[in-house]
């Protein structure tokens, strides 16, 4: 039975990160779950080097994922054609523990459509571009299929309301399964 959900994604980098995290946690509560948002970790990083601060955040997020029963990942492209790298790691970490992986993306294009292809199926360096009609890399999409699911909503409106609507959609699907 799912009780705790780790809320993954580049949401932590948004100017509205704390408010968006709080809104997602409130939605979780409405559906009978407890959301675990990475910024819930109250860490004192002031005296640490940047490297050690990063490692402290890593270990705190691992602890939250270990507490969680599943993950909902914001897979919307971030700083490039694909999803946030940290979120990809978190999805893999949870999948390796055989915990359900749920995700959503607000991109209306498949991964291959977001990569410039001077020649069909090849990027500018002549390397193959996946052509699987998937919203992101096949390993990421594949991690959502055994026990979770992926919601792809059309539109590239990245405001907080769009994220919350997609997030609610995932929670509705989770509750129905």
PDB file of C-alpha atoms in Angstrom:
ATOM      1  CA  UNK A   1       0.000   0.000   0.000  1.00  0.00           C
ATOM      2  CA  UNK A   2       1.339   3.395  -0.975  1.00  0.00           C
ATOM      3  CA  UNK A   3       1.571   5.923   1.826  1.00  0.00           C
ATOM      4  CA  UNK A   4       4.645   8.058   1.097  1.00  0.00           C
ATOM      5  CA  UNK A   5       5.407   9.516  -2.335  1.00  0.00           C
ATOM      6  CA  UNK A   6       8.768  11.040  -3.238  1.00  0.00           C
ATOM      7  CA  UNK A   7       8.130  14.146  -5.361  1.00  0.00           C
ATOM      8  CA  UNK A   8      10.952  14.332  -7.895  1.00  0.00           C
ATOM      9  CA  UNK A   9      11.752  16.859 -10.558  1.00  0.00           C
ATOM     10  CA  UNK A  10      13.479  20.095 -11.350  1.00  0.00           C
ATOM     11  CA  UNK A  11      10.723  21.864  -9.386  1.00  0.00           C
ATOM     12  CA  UNK A  12      13.353  22.531  -6.700  1.00  0.00           C
ATOM     13  CA  UNK A  13      15.051  24.988  -9.080  1.00  0.00           C
ATOM     14  CA  UNK A  14      11.929  27.056  -9.804  1.00  0.00           C
ATOM     15  CA  UNK A  15      11.546  30.483  -8.184  1.00  0.00           C
ATOM     16  CA  UNK A  16       8.278  29.127  -6.726  1.00  0.00           C
ATOM     17  CA  UNK A  17       9.856  25.855  -5.543  1.00  0.00           C
ATOM     18  CA  UNK A  18       8.624  25.897  -1.950  1.00  0.00           C
ATOM     19  CA  UNK A  19       5.097  26.938  -2.899  1.00  0.00           C
ATOM     20  CA  UNK A  20       4.914  24.348  -5.704  1.00  0.00           C
ATOM     21  CA  UNK A  21       6.216  21.643  -3.366  1.00  0.00           C
ATOM     22  CA  UNK A  22       3.666  22.618  -0.712  1.00  0.00           C
ATOM     23  CA  UNK A  23       0.850  22.543  -3.288  1.00  0.00           C
ATOM     24  CA  UNK A  24       1.899  19.077  -4.492  1.00  0.00           C
ATOM     25  CA  UNK A  25       2.058  17.832  -0.902  1.00  0.00           C
ATOM     26  CA  UNK A  26      -1.438  19.235  -0.306  1.00  0.00           C
ATOM     27  CA  UNK A  27      -2.718  17.345  -3.364  1.00  0.00           C
ATOM     28  CA  UNK A  28      -1.082  14.164  -2.053  1.00  0.00           C
ATOM     29  CA  UNK A  29      -2.894  14.658   1.246  1.00  0.00           C
ATOM     30  CA  UNK A  30      -6.231  15.076  -0.579  1.00  0.00           C
ATOM     31  CA  UNK A  31      -5.701  11.624  -2.091  1.00  0.00           C
ATOM     32  CA  UNK A  32      -4.647  10.028   1.211  1.00  0.00           C
ATOM     33  CA  UNK A  33      -0.875  10.111   0.656  1.00  0.00           C
ATOM     34  CA  UNK A  34       2.035  11.964   2.228  1.00  0.00           C
ATOM     35  CA  UNK A  35       4.347  13.777  -0.160  1.00  0.00           C
ATOM     36  CA  UNK A  36       8.076  13.935   0.470  1.00  0.00           C
ATOM     37  CA  UNK A  37       9.582  16.957  -1.310  1.00  0.00           C
ATOM     38  CA  UNK A  38      13.388  17.323  -1.499  1.00  0.00           C
ATOM     39  CA  UNK A  39      13.234  20.809   0.023  1.00  0.00           C
ATOM     40  CA  UNK A  40      11.624  19.285   3.125  1.00  0.00           C
ATOM     41  CA  UNK A  41      15.170  18.460   4.180  1.00  0.00           C
ATOM     42  CA  UNK A  42      16.241  21.193   6.564  1.00  0.00           C
ATOM     43  CA  UNK A  43      19.966  21.140   6.110  1.00  0.00           C
ATOM     44  CA  UNK A  44      22.567  23.519   7.474  1.00  0.00           C
ATOM     45  CA  UNK A  45      24.969  23.853   4.559  1.00  0.00           C
ATOM     46  CA  UNK A  46      26.587  27.161   5.548  1.00  0.00           C
ATOM     47  CA  UNK A  47      29.867  25.787   6.854  1.00  0.00           C
ATOM     48  CA  UNK A  48      30.285  23.210   4.094  1.00  0.00           C
ATOM     49  CA  UNK A  49      32.257  23.465   0.889  1.00  0.00           C
ATOM     50  CA  UNK A  50      30.086  23.452  -2.254  1.00  0.00           C
ATOM     51  CA  UNK A  51      31.103  19.827  -2.892  1.00  0.00           C
ATOM     52  CA  UNK A  52      30.214  18.711   0.630  1.00  0.00           C
ATOM     53  CA  UNK A  53      26.948  20.691   0.527  1.00  0.00           C
ATOM     54  CA  UNK A  54      25.999  18.840  -2.656  1.00  0.00           C
ATOM     55  CA  UNK A  55      26.834  15.497  -1.067  1.00  0.00           C
ATOM     56  CA  UNK A  56      24.782  16.372   2.016  1.00  0.00           C
ATOM     57  CA  UNK A  57      21.769  17.110  -0.207  1.00  0.00           C
ATOM     58  CA  UNK A  58      22.342  13.834  -2.093  1.00  0.00           C
ATOM     59  CA  UNK A  59      22.350  11.772   1.124  1.00  0.00           C
ATOM     60  CA  UNK A  60      19.272  13.570   2.491  1.00  0.00           C
ATOM     61  CA  UNK A  61      17.353  12.903  -0.740  1.00  0.00           C
ATOM     62  CA  UNK A  62      18.402   9.237  -0.693  1.00  0.00           C
ATOM     63  CA  UNK A  63      16.993   9.011   2.840  1.00  0.00           C
ATOM     64  CA  UNK A  64      13.668  10.485   1.633  1.00  0.00           C
ATOM     65  CA  UNK A  65      13.529   8.022  -1.277  1.00  0.00           C
ATOM     66  CA  UNK A  66      14.250   5.130   1.105  1.00  0.00           C
ATOM     67  CA  UNK A  67      11.266   6.258   3.197  1.00  0.00           C
ATOM     68  CA  UNK A  68       8.988   6.558   0.143  1.00  0.00           C
ATOM     69  CA  UNK A  69       6.771   3.827  -1.260  1.00  0.00           C
ATOM     70  CA  UNK A  70       6.811   5.245  -4.788  1.00  0.00           C
ATOM     71  CA  UNK A  71       7.897   8.257  -6.838  1.00  0.00           C
ATOM     72  CA  UNK A  72       6.116  10.791  -8.995  1.00  0.00           C
ATOM     73  CA  UNK A  73       8.638  12.444 -11.306  1.00  0.00           C
ATOM     74  CA  UNK A  74       8.286  15.648 -13.268  1.00  0.00           C
ATOM     75  CA  UNK A  75       9.834  14.482 -16.567  1.00  0.00           C
ATOM     76  CA  UNK A  76       9.248  17.749 -18.434  1.00  0.00           C
ATOM     77  CA  UNK A  77      12.396  18.656 -20.441  1.00  0.00           C
ATOM     78  CA  UNK A  78      14.803  20.710 -18.364  1.00  0.00           C
ATOM     79  CA  UNK A  79      17.781  22.649 -19.694  1.00  0.00           C
ATOM     80  CA  UNK A  80      17.818  20.642 -22.917  1.00  0.00           C
ATOM     81  CA  UNK A  81      15.999  18.028 -24.960  1.00  0.00           C
ATOM     82  CA  UNK A  82      15.490  15.596 -22.101  1.00  0.00           C
ATOM     83  CA  UNK A  83      14.412  15.513 -18.500  1.00  0.00           C
ATOM     84  CA  UNK A  84      16.451  16.644 -15.493  1.00  0.00           C
ATOM     85  CA  UNK A  85      19.421  14.348 -14.856  1.00  0.00           C
ATOM     86  CA  UNK A  86      18.903  14.249 -11.095  1.00  0.00           C
ATOM     87  CA  UNK A  87      15.286  13.223 -11.595  1.00  0.00           C
ATOM     88  CA  UNK A  88      16.412  10.486 -13.982  1.00  0.00           C
ATOM     89  CA  UNK A  89      18.739   9.157 -11.281  1.00  0.00           C
ATOM     90  CA  UNK A  90      15.934   9.259  -8.713  1.00  0.00           C
ATOM     91  CA  UNK A  91      13.624   7.314 -11.020  1.00  0.00           C
ATOM     92  CA  UNK A  92      16.319   4.705 -11.575  1.00  0.00           C
ATOM     93  CA  UNK A  93      17.017   4.477  -7.853  1.00  0.00           C
ATOM     94  CA  UNK A  94      13.355   3.843  -7.102  1.00  0.00           C
ATOM     95  CA  UNK A  95      12.957   1.385  -9.993  1.00  0.00           C
ATOM     96  CA  UNK A  96      15.981  -0.564  -8.714  1.00  0.00           C
ATOM     97  CA  UNK A  97      14.156  -0.924  -5.390  1.00  0.00           C
ATOM     98  CA  UNK A  98      11.127  -2.199  -7.337  1.00  0.00           C
ATOM     99  CA  UNK A  99       9.019   0.715  -6.128  1.00  0.00           C
ATOM    100  CA  UNK A 100       6.366   2.101  -8.499  1.00  0.00           C
ATOM    101  CA  UNK A 101       7.609   4.891 -10.758  1.00  0.00           C
ATOM    102  CA  UNK A 102       5.062   7.439 -11.967  1.00  0.00           C
ATOM    103  CA  UNK A 103       5.868  10.406 -14.129  1.00  0.00           C
ATOM    104  CA  UNK A 104       4.436  13.254 -16.104  1.00  0.00           C
ATOM    105  CA  UNK A 105       5.657  15.608 -18.778  1.00  0.00           C
ATOM    106  CA  UNK A 106       4.228  18.852 -20.085  1.00  0.00           C
ATOM    107  CA  UNK A 107       6.061  18.554 -23.395  1.00  0.00           C
ATOM    108  CA  UNK A 108       3.894  18.084 -26.458  1.00  0.00           C
ATOM    109  CA  UNK A 109       6.777  16.614 -28.452  1.00  0.00           C
ATOM    110  CA  UNK A 110       8.437  13.236 -28.337  1.00  0.00           C
ATOM    111  CA  UNK A 111      12.101  13.062 -27.387  1.00  0.00           C
ATOM    112  CA  UNK A 112      13.255  12.542 -30.975  1.00  0.00           C
ATOM    113  CA  UNK A 113      11.322  15.624 -32.128  1.00  0.00           C
ATOM    114  CA  UNK A 114      13.204  17.818 -29.632  1.00  0.00           C
ATOM    115  CA  UNK A 115      16.625  16.918 -31.059  1.00  0.00           C
ATOM    116  CA  UNK A 116      17.939  18.627 -34.164  1.00  0.00           C
ATOM    117  CA  UNK A 117      18.433  16.010 -36.886  1.00  0.00           C
ATOM    118  CA  UNK A 118      20.226  17.310 -39.996  1.00  0.00           C
ATOM    119  CA  UNK A 119      19.769  13.797 -41.418  1.00  0.00           C
ATOM    120  CA  UNK A 120      16.748  11.739 -40.343  1.00  0.00           C
ATOM    121  CA  UNK A 121      17.634   9.679 -37.275  1.00  0.00           C
ATOM    122  CA  UNK A 122      21.037  11.353 -36.726  1.00  0.00           C
ATOM    123  CA  UNK A 123      22.082  14.322 -34.626  1.00  0.00           C
ATOM    124  CA  UNK A 124      24.595  16.954 -35.760  1.00  0.00           C
ATOM    125  CA  UNK A 125      27.453  14.605 -34.763  1.00  0.00           C
ATOM    126  CA  UNK A 126      26.135  11.699 -36.821  1.00  0.00           C
ATOM    127  CA  UNK A 127      24.987   9.796 -33.738  1.00  0.00           C
ATOM    128  CA  UNK A 128      21.726   7.866 -33.788  1.00  0.00           C
ATOM    129  CA  UNK A 129      18.651   9.553 -32.287  1.00  0.00           C
ATOM    130  CA  UNK A 130      16.077   7.230 -30.715  1.00  0.00           C
ATOM    131  CA  UNK A 131      12.905   6.970 -32.811  1.00  0.00           C
ATOM    132  CA  UNK A 132      10.549   5.232 -30.389  1.00  0.00           C
ATOM    133  CA  UNK A 133       7.663   7.721 -30.163  1.00  0.00           C
ATOM    134  CA  UNK A 134       8.413   8.252 -26.477  1.00  0.00           C
ATOM    135  CA  UNK A 135       8.374  11.433 -24.436  1.00  0.00           C
ATOM    136  CA  UNK A 136      11.935  10.845 -23.213  1.00  0.00           C
ATOM    137  CA  UNK A 137      14.768   8.332 -23.291  1.00  0.00           C
ATOM    138  CA  UNK A 138      13.469   4.747 -23.504  1.00  0.00           C
ATOM    139  CA  UNK A 139      15.048   3.819 -20.176  1.00  0.00           C
ATOM    140  CA  UNK A 140      13.132   6.585 -18.408  1.00  0.00           C
ATOM    141  CA  UNK A 141       9.806   5.828 -20.056  1.00  0.00           C
ATOM    142  CA  UNK A 142      10.400   2.105 -19.525  1.00  0.00           C
ATOM    143  CA  UNK A 143      10.885   2.612 -15.785  1.00  0.00           C
ATOM    144  CA  UNK A 144       7.294   3.865 -15.533  1.00  0.00           C
ATOM    145  CA  UNK A 145       5.666   0.805 -17.084  1.00  0.00           C
ATOM    146  CA  UNK A 146       6.023  -2.138 -14.657  1.00  0.00           C
ATOM    147  CA  UNK A 147       4.198  -0.709 -11.623  1.00  0.00           C
ATOM    148  CA  UNK A 148       3.519   2.948 -12.368  1.00  0.00           C
ATOM    149  CA  UNK A 149       2.606   5.029 -15.338  1.00  0.00           C
ATOM    150  CA  UNK A 150       3.408   8.081 -17.428  1.00  0.00           C
ATOM    151  CA  UNK A 151       1.094  10.978 -18.161  1.00  0.00           C
ATOM    152  CA  UNK A 152       1.962  13.095 -21.202  1.00  0.00           C
ATOM    153  CA  UNK A 153      -0.089  16.258 -21.421  1.00  0.00           C
ATOM    154  CA  UNK A 154      -0.093  18.371 -24.540  1.00  0.00           C
ATOM    155  CA  UNK A 155       1.163  21.904 -24.250  1.00  0.00           C
ATOM    156  CA  UNK A 156       4.393  23.584 -23.342  1.00  0.00           C
ATOM    157  CA  UNK A 157       2.917  25.887 -20.702  1.00  0.00           C
ATOM    158  CA  UNK A 158       5.303  25.408 -17.799  1.00  0.00           C
ATOM    159  CA  UNK A 159       3.506  27.464 -15.164  1.00  0.00           C
ATOM    160  CA  UNK A 160       2.818  26.054 -11.714  1.00  0.00           C
ATOM    161  CA  UNK A 161      -0.878  25.504 -12.486  1.00  0.00           C
ATOM    162  CA  UNK A 162      -0.007  23.244 -15.440  1.00  0.00           C
ATOM    163  CA  UNK A 163       2.349  21.211 -13.250  1.00  0.00           C
ATOM    164  CA  UNK A 164      -0.299  20.863 -10.556  1.00  0.00           C
ATOM    165  CA  UNK A 165      -2.933  19.766 -13.084  1.00  0.00           C
ATOM    166  CA  UNK A 166      -0.591  17.100 -14.455  1.00  0.00           C
ATOM    167  CA  UNK A 167       0.354  16.037 -10.938  1.00  0.00           C
ATOM    168  CA  UNK A 168      -3.321  15.714  -9.979  1.00  0.00           C
ATOM    169  CA  UNK A 169      -3.861  13.599 -13.109  1.00  0.00           C
ATOM    170  CA  UNK A 170      -1.132  11.203 -11.940  1.00  0.00           C
ATOM    171  CA  UNK A 171      -2.624  10.997  -8.441  1.00  0.00           C
ATOM    172  CA  UNK A 172      -6.057  10.230  -9.926  1.00  0.00           C
ATOM    173  CA  UNK A 173      -4.593   7.452 -12.061  1.00  0.00           C
ATOM    174  CA  UNK A 174      -2.611   6.079  -9.104  1.00  0.00           C
ATOM    175  CA  UNK A 175      -5.720   5.987  -6.938  1.00  0.00           C
ATOM    176  CA  UNK A 176      -7.702   4.205  -9.636  1.00  0.00           C
ATOM    177  CA  UNK A 177      -5.114   1.454 -10.130  1.00  0.00           C
TER     178      UNK A 177
END
